[in-house]
Structures are given as C-alpha cells and as structure tokens.
Coordinates of C-alpha atoms and ligand atoms in Angstrom, one line a residue:
X4 CA 131.8 108.5 118.9
X5 CA 133.0 112.0 118.0
X6 CA 136.3 114.0 119.1
X7 CA 136.1 117.0 120.8
X8 CA 140.2 118.6 120.7
X9 CA 140.6 121.9 123.1
X10 CA 142.7 124.2 121.1
X11 CA 145.3 126.9 123.3
X12 CA 146.6 129.8 121.0
X13 CA 149.3 132.8 122.5
X14 CA 151.6 133.1 120.2
X15 CA 151.4 136.8 119.4
X16 CA 148.9 139.5 121.0
X17 CA 146.3 137.1 120.6
X18 CA 145.4 135.2 124.6
X19 CA 142.5 132.4 122.3
X20 CA 141.0 129.0 123.3
X21 CA 138.2 127.1 121.3
X22 CA 137.0 123.7 121.1
X23 CA 136.2 121.9 117.8
X24 CA 134.7 118.6 117.2
X25 CA 135.5 116.5 114.7
X26 CA 138.1 119.1 113.5
X27 CA 135.5 121.0 111.6
X28 CA 132.8 122.2 113.8
X29 CA 133.2 125.1 116.1
X30 CA 131.4 124.8 119.2
X31 CA 133.0 127.6 121.1
X32 CA 135.6 129.5 120.5
X33 CA 137.4 132.9 122.6
X34 CA 139.6 135.4 121.8
X35 CA 141.2 138.1 124.3
X36 CA 142.4 140.5 121.8
X37 CA 145.9 142.6 123.8
X38 CA 145.4 145.2 121.0
X39 CA 144.4 147.7 122.4
X40 CA 147.5 147.2 124.8
X41 CA 149.6 147.1 122.0
X42 CA 148.6 150.0 120.2
X43 CA 150.5 152.4 122.5
X44 CA 153.9 151.4 121.5
X45 CA 152.9 150.9 117.8
X46 CA 153.3 146.7 117.7
X47 CA 153.6 143.8 119.7
X48 CA 155.4 144.0 122.6
X49 CA 156.7 140.5 124.0
X50 CA 156.6 141.1 127.2
X51 CA 153.5 143.0 127.7
X52 CA 151.7 139.8 125.7
X53 CA 153.2 137.1 128.0
X54 CA 152.7 139.3 131.1
X55 CA 148.0 139.5 129.5
X56 CA 148.3 135.6 128.7
X57 CA 149.1 134.8 132.4
X58 CA 146.7 137.2 133.3
X59 CA 143.4 136.2 131.2
X60 CA 144.7 132.1 129.4
X61 CA 142.8 130.7 132.9
X62 CA 139.9 132.6 131.4
X63 CA 140.0 132.4 128.1
X64 CA 139.7 128.3 128.4
X65 CA 137.6 128.6 131.5
X66 CA 135.0 130.3 128.8
X67 CA 135.5 127.9 126.0
X68 CA 134.8 125.2 128.0
X69 CA 131.7 126.5 128.9
X70 CA 130.8 128.3 125.7
X71 CA 130.9 124.9 124.7
X72 CA 128.3 123.7 127.8
X73 CA 131.2 120.9 128.5
X74 CA 133.4 120.3 130.8
X75 CA 137.0 118.3 130.8
X76 CA 135.0 114.5 131.1
X77 CA 133.9 115.5 127.7
X78 CA 137.4 117.3 125.8
X79 CA 139.8 114.3 124.2
X80 CA 142.7 116.1 123.5
X81 CA 144.2 118.9 124.4
X82 CA 146.5 121.1 121.4
X83 CA 148.2 124.3 121.7
X84 CA 150.5 125.9 119.6
X85 CA 154.5 125.2 120.3
X86 CA 155.8 127.8 117.0
X87 CA 156.6 130.4 115.6
X88 CA 156.2 133.0 117.4
X89 CA 157.0 134.6 120.8
X90 CA 159.0 132.6 122.9
X91 CA 157.5 134.1 125.6
X92 CA 154.0 133.9 124.5
X93 CA 154.7 131.2 123.4
X94 CA 156.0 128.7 126.6
X95 CA 153.2 130.7 128.6
X96 CA 150.1 128.3 126.3
X97 CA 152.7 125.4 126.1
X98 CA 153.1 125.4 130.2
X99 CA 149.4 125.9 130.8
X100 CA 148.5 122.9 128.3
X101 CA 150.6 120.4 129.9
X102 CA 150.0 121.4 133.3
X103 CA 146.3 121.4 132.3
X104 CA 147.2 117.9 130.7
X105 CA 148.4 116.5 133.2
X106 CA 145.6 117.4 136.3
X107 CA 143.2 116.2 134.2
X108 CA 144.9 113.0 132.8
X109 CA 144.3 114.3 129.4
X110 CA 146.7 114.1 125.8
X111 CA 148.3 116.8 124.9
X112 CA 149.1 117.2 121.0
X113 CA 152.1 120.3 119.2
X114 CA 150.6 122.1 116.8
X115 CA 152.7 124.3 114.3
X116 CA 150.7 127.9 113.9
X117 CA 151.2 128.3 110.2
X118 CA 150.2 124.7 109.8
X119 CA 147.2 126.1 112.8
X120 CA 146.2 128.9 110.1
X121 CA 145.9 126.5 107.1
X122 CA 143.3 124.5 109.3
X123 CA 141.4 127.3 109.5
X124 CA 139.9 126.1 105.5
X125 CA 138.1 123.2 107.6
X126 CA 136.5 125.6 110.7
X127 CA 132.3 125.3 109.5
X128 CA 131.1 127.3 112.1
X129 CA 127.5 126.5 112.6
X130 CA 125.9 128.9 116.1
X131 CA 128.3 132.2 114.3
X132 CA 129.3 131.8 110.8
X133 CA 129.4 135.1 108.7
X134 CA 126.6 134.1 106.2
X135 CA 125.1 131.4 108.7
X136 CA 125.3 128.9 105.5
X137 CA 128.0 126.2 106.3
X138 CA 130.4 126.9 104.0
X139 CA 131.8 124.6 101.3
X140 CA 133.8 121.4 102.4
X141 CA 137.3 121.4 101.2
X142 CA 139.9 118.4 101.5
X143 CA 143.8 117.9 100.7
X144 CA 145.0 118.2 98.2
X145 CA 145.2 122.0 97.7
X146 CA 147.8 124.9 97.0
X147 CA 147.5 128.1 100.0
X148 CA 148.8 131.2 100.4
X149 CA 149.4 131.4 104.1
X150 CA 150.0 134.9 104.3
X151 CA 150.4 136.2 107.8
X152 CA 152.2 139.2 109.6
X153 CA 155.1 136.9 110.5
X154 CA 154.8 134.7 107.4
X155 CA 154.8 134.4 103.6
X156 CA 154.7 131.2 102.0
X157 CA 152.8 128.9 99.5
X158 CA 152.1 125.6 100.7
X159 CA 151.3 122.3 99.3
X160 CA 149.6 120.3 101.5
X161 CA 149.2 116.8 100.4
X162 CA 147.2 115.6 102.9
X163 CA 145.5 117.0 106.7
X164 CA 149.0 116.3 108.1
X165 CA 151.4 116.6 104.9
X166 CA 153.2 120.1 104.1
X167 CA 155.5 120.7 101.4
X168 CA 156.8 124.5 101.6
X169 CA 156.4 126.0 97.8
X170 CA 157.1 129.0 98.1
X171 CA 158.8 131.7 100.9
X172 CA 159.6 135.3 101.5
X173 CA 163.4 136.9 100.9
X174 CA 162.6 139.7 103.4
X175 CA 159.1 140.9 105.2
X176 CA 156.5 138.7 105.5
X177 CA 153.0 140.4 103.8
X178 CA 151.2 141.3 107.1
X179 CA 155.0 143.1 108.3
X180 CA 154.7 144.6 104.9
X181 CA 151.0 146.4 105.6
X182 CA 151.7 147.0 108.9
X183 CA 155.2 149.4 107.7
X184 CA 153.1 150.9 105.2
X185 CA 150.1 152.2 107.5
X186 CA 152.5 153.3 110.1
X187 CA 154.1 155.3 107.4
X188 CA 151.2 157.0 106.3
X189 CA 150.0 157.7 109.7
X190 CA 147.2 154.7 110.2
X191 CA 148.8 153.0 113.5
X192 CA 148.5 149.6 114.5
X193 CA 147.6 146.8 113.6
X194 CA 147.6 148.3 109.4
X195 CA 146.2 146.2 107.8
X196 CA 143.0 146.0 108.1
X197 CA 143.3 149.9 107.6
X198 CA 145.2 149.7 104.5
X199 CA 142.3 147.6 104.1
X200 CA 139.6 150.2 104.8
X201 CA 141.6 153.2 103.9
X202 CA 142.3 151.6 100.1
X203 CA 138.9 151.5 99.3
X204 CA 138.6 155.0 98.5
X205 CA 141.7 154.9 96.9
X206 CA 142.8 154.0 92.4
X207 CA 145.3 151.6 92.6
X208 CA 146.3 152.8 89.9
X209 CA 147.1 156.2 90.9
X210 CA 151.0 155.7 91.8
X211 CA 153.2 153.0 90.0
X212 CA 154.6 150.0 92.7
X213 CA 157.3 147.3 91.6
X214 CA 156.2 144.0 91.4
X215 CA 158.8 142.0 92.8
X216 CA 160.9 138.1 91.9
X217 CA 163.7 137.2 93.6
X218 CA 165.7 134.7 92.1
X219 CA 164.8 131.6 89.9
X220 CA 161.8 130.9 91.9
X221 CA 158.8 132.0 90.2
X222 CA 156.9 131.5 93.7
X223 CA 159.1 133.4 96.7
X224 CA 158.4 137.1 97.5
X225 CA 160.0 139.9 98.2
X226 CA 158.1 142.5 99.6
X227 CA 160.7 144.5 101.3
X228 CA 161.3 146.5 97.9
X229 CA 157.5 148.2 97.9
X230 CA 157.6 149.2 101.2
X231 CA 160.6 150.8 100.3
X232 CA 159.6 152.0 97.5
X233 CA 155.9 153.5 99.9
X234 CA 158.3 155.2 101.7
X235 CA 160.6 156.5 99.0
X236 CA 157.6 158.8 97.5
X237 CA 156.0 159.2 100.6
X238 CA 159.3 160.9 101.3
X239 CA 159.8 162.7 97.6
X240 CA 156.5 164.2 98.0
X241 CA 157.5 165.9 101.0
X242 CA 159.8 167.2 99.8
X243 CA 158.4 168.8 97.6
X244 CA 155.8 169.9 99.5
X245 CA 153.4 167.9 97.3
X246 CA 149.4 166.8 99.5
X247 CA 149.8 163.2 99.5
X248 CA 146.4 161.3 98.3
X249 CA 146.8 158.9 101.8
X250 CA 144.1 156.1 100.4
X251 CA 145.8 156.2 96.6
X252 CA 148.7 154.9 98.3
X253 CA 147.0 152.5 100.3
X254 CA 145.5 151.5 97.6
X255 CA 148.3 151.4 94.7
X256 CA 150.6 149.5 97.3
X257 CA 147.6 146.8 98.3
X258 CA 147.4 145.8 94.4
X259 CA 151.0 145.4 94.4
X260 CA 151.0 142.8 97.6
X261 CA 148.2 141.6 95.9
X262 CA 148.9 140.6 93.0
X263 CA 151.8 139.2 93.6
X264 CA 151.2 136.9 96.1
X265 CA 147.7 135.5 94.1
X266 CA 149.6 135.0 90.4
X267 CA 152.4 133.2 92.3
X268 CA 149.5 131.1 94.3
X269 CA 147.6 130.5 91.4
X270 CA 150.7 129.8 89.5
X271 CA 152.1 127.3 92.1
X272 CA 148.2 126.0 91.3
X273 CA 148.3 125.6 88.2
X274 CA 152.0 124.0 88.1
X275 CA 151.6 121.3 90.6
X276 CA 148.6 120.4 89.1
X277 CA 146.4 121.1 92.5
X278 CA 142.7 121.8 91.8
X279 CA 142.0 123.6 94.9
X280 CA 143.6 126.9 96.3
X281 CA 142.7 128.3 99.7
X282 CA 144.2 131.2 101.7
X283 CA 145.2 131.4 105.3
X284 CA 146.4 133.6 108.3
X285 CA 145.7 137.0 109.0
X286 CA 145.8 138.7 106.0
X287 CA 143.7 136.5 104.5
X288 CA 141.0 138.6 106.0
X289 CA 141.4 141.4 103.3
X290 CA 138.8 141.6 101.0
X291 CA 140.7 142.3 98.3
X292 CA 143.3 139.1 98.3
X293 CA 139.7 137.0 98.0
X294 CA 137.9 139.1 95.4
X295 CA 141.3 138.6 94.2
X296 CA 142.2 134.9 94.1
X297 CA 138.8 133.7 94.0
X298 CA 138.9 135.4 90.4
X299 CA 142.1 134.5 89.1
X300 CA 141.4 130.5 90.7
X301 CA 138.4 130.9 88.7
X302 CA 140.2 132.4 85.8
X303 CA 142.6 129.2 85.8
X304 CA 139.2 126.6 86.3
X305 CA 140.9 126.9 89.7
X306 CA 138.1 126.3 92.9
X307 CA 138.7 128.5 95.5
X308 CA 138.3 128.9 99.6
X309 CA 139.0 130.9 101.8
X310 CA 138.0 130.5 106.2
X311 CA 135.6 133.1 106.8
X312 CA 136.7 135.8 108.8
X313 CA 137.3 135.6 112.4
X314 CA 139.4 132.0 111.2
X315 CA 141.4 134.1 109.5
X316 CA 143.2 136.2 112.2
X317 CA 145.1 134.2 114.6
X318 CA 142.3 131.9 116.7
X319 CA 142.1 128.9 119.5
X320 CA 139.8 127.1 116.6
X321 CA 142.2 126.4 114.3
X322 CA 144.7 124.6 117.0
X323 CA 142.1 122.8 117.3
X324 CA 141.1 122.0 114.3
X325 CA 145.3 120.9 114.2
X326 CA 145.3 119.3 116.9
X327 CA 143.0 117.2 115.7
X328 CA 144.4 115.4 112.8
X329 CA 147.6 115.3 113.9
X330 CA 145.8 113.4 117.1
X331 CA 144.2 111.3 115.2
X332 CA 148.5 110.9 113.2
X333 CA 148.7 109.4 116.6
X334 CA 150.5 112.1 117.6
X335 CA 150.8 112.7 121.7
X336 CA 153.3 115.7 123.1
X337 CA 154.8 115.0 126.5
X338 CA 155.9 116.8 129.8
X339 CA 158.7 118.3 128.1
X340 CA 157.5 120.2 125.4
X341 CA 158.3 123.6 124.5
X342 CA 158.3 126.1 122.6
X343 CA 159.7 126.8 119.3
X344 CA 160.3 130.1 118.2
X345 CA 161.6 129.1 114.4
X346 CA 159.4 126.0 114.3
X347 CA 159.2 125.0 110.4
X348 CA 156.2 123.8 108.2
X349 CA 156.2 120.1 108.2
X350 CA 158.6 120.0 111.3
X351 CA 157.8 117.6 114.2
Ligands
LIG416 O1 148.2 136.1 111.6 P1 147.6 136.5 112.2 O2 146.8 137.3 112.9 O3 149.0 136.6 112.9 C1 150.5 136.4 113.4 O4 150.5 135.6 113.1 O5 151.3 137.4 112.5 O6 148.2 138.2 111.3 C2 148.3 139.3 111.4 C3 148.6 140.5 110.0 C4 148.9 141.3 110.9 O7 150.0 141.8 109.8 C5 147.9 141.7 110.2 O8 148.6 143.7 110.0 C6 147.5 141.4 109.1 O9 147.3 140.2 109.2 N1 146.0 141.9 108.7 C7 145.3 142.4 107.6 C8 144.1 142.0 107.2 N2 144.6 141.4 108.8 C9 144.7 141.3 109.4 N3 146.4 142.4 106.2 C10 145.7 143.1 105.3 N4 144.9 143.6 105.4 C11 143.6 142.2 105.9 N5 142.3 143.4 106.2
LIG417 ZN1 149.2 133.5 113.1

C-alpha cells in the first residue's frame, strides 16, 4: 500500500502544494511564485506575501489534487511547513492545513522548512524530470549543505528524521549575500539566479575577495565580510571614476562564496566519515555550486547528490517528502499547531 502525502508550503514568497507518493515519487507539484510582486519593492514584503498567500492557497491546493488525478480520499496525510519563516505567511499555510485536516478528517503533520529542503534530495519526478531519467536515489547517512535566502547550515543527516547541525553562518545566509551583491551591481531581486547567469560571462579570478573562516569551527561560515568587500570595491571604483566590469564582480564574488561552501562541506563529510555529500536550498540551484561540489566531493572519493533544479527553491513536494518520514515515524500535529518563525532543525 502506498502512502500519498499532500505537502503545503507558504513560509516565504511561494504558495505551493504537491502530492508525493512514498516520500519519493512526485505526483503533482504546483508553485505560485510571488516574485514578480516583490520585485517591485526589491525584496519580500511580509505583509504583501501574507495577502498573496491568502488569495492563492485554495486554488494551489485544489490544482495539486486535480493534477495528481486524486480525490481527498486518496490523501493519507497533510504535511505543512510551520517554521522557520515569516510568521504571517506561515500562518496562512498552517491555518489552511488545520482546516482541511479537520474538515476531511485526515492526519496532520508539521514540517520544518529546512528539513523539507534536505528531503528534496529524495524526490523523483517521473513525469517532468529535467533529464527524463530518474536520478540516482540517495539514502542517509550523508552530509548536506543547506544554503537558502535565510539559512546556511552544514547538516549531518543520520536518518530520515535525524538531523544534527555541524556548521552554521555567523551572520548573513549565502543566498542573502547573493541577493545583496546583486542589488549593489544593479541586477535586482532575487539576486541568486541573476548573479549565476552574469557570472558565466565574467572572470572568477579578476578580483580577489576574502574567503572567510570564523572562530574555531572549521565548518562555520561568515558572508558579511565578502559582501562588504564587494561594496567597498564598487565604492572605491566609483570614487576613482573607474568603470566596473559587473560580470567580473559577479564571477569573483560567486567563486569566493562557493569555494567556502564547498570546502567546508566536503571537509565535514570527510571528518565525520560520510560517504555522500548532498546539496539543498535555493542556492543549490546555482550551476557553479553544483559543479564545484561534485568535483570536490568526487576528488575525495565521496558520492554527490543534489535535487533537480525545480525542487531546490521553495516547493510543496519537499514538504510532502519530509512529512512522509515524520508520518511514518508516528508524529502527528493537532489543531493547536502554530507557526514558529525561528524553528530550529531537529526541534520537535
Ligand atoms: O530556499 P529558497 O527558495 O527560499 C528560502 O528558504 O530562503 O531560497 C531562495 C534563495 C534566494 O536568496 C536566491 O537568491 C537564492 O536562493 N538562489 C540562488 C540561485 N537560485 C536561487 N542563489 C545562487 N544561484 C542561484 N542560481
Ligand atoms: Zn526555502
């Protein structure tokens, strides 16, 4: 008997729902992105995000069930992101999921958004896969870099619901640094994909930006120094009346961030005797990060895995995948489930 989970995600600026079978097979995946709305303001406006989620959530869920060619009878549990994220947006998803669970008498499972990003690695999209070939499957244990707009962590995944943070950022998240540098060179929001694209035309060795290590942990990160170094470089050039080659700035900045992300993650995997390294979170969509991690992991004899591009940024399928494992572990949320904006990995 297979288990179908409906996953609901509203923690930031994507209203998303998906149906996933047995934690791996994506049956439907509907994402309504609010990016065009927030682009007008240069970043996510929480109040506007909440309103957009209210407007779209019912349609998105209905479409996810329809595209799966299912009815509510076929859904074994509803999984919803309850943190971390923006409190208003989270509450829309949580309230909707609770109402549906109650009305349809279906079990409810609360999911940590970051754990959802990690579980995107298990997803196999038979209908819409990029390559049409099911990706090689991955199973715990492995070392995972989670890099998104709000988080940068190295996480040891010992089992499907067992996570330990090995490294973390002391200041900005990697995606945040991409977004801020993009704004500084006039690329707009969201910056990550735009820096990624422009960097392909630039020289990554043109400018030497710092590769920061912090304190006494070899696995921690700090990205505020490199962000400041880029801003100083741009200001310095402006004061001297020099023209800036934006592609070189993008390529050099990106290379500096990725060197640190890849080296710390591969080192953590080696030190903790892991045989596999994985990537997760919005920044995992970065083409250079994907290539670099693969090269450096394989150079150490490790296997490498990353989610398909569509499952790197926020989506409902990853929440359904994480929810499946919580459900199988017997964890259930009740109607008191609340949004927890600063929910930590591994917290229940
Ligand atoms: O995981 P996500 O969709 O939302 C959060 O949970 O934060 O990640 C969004 C972040 C943004 O900072 C965005 O700029 C970054 O992921 N991002 C990228 C790329 N695509 C998205 N960063 C670098 N290269 C990319 N191709
Ligand atoms: Zn995310």
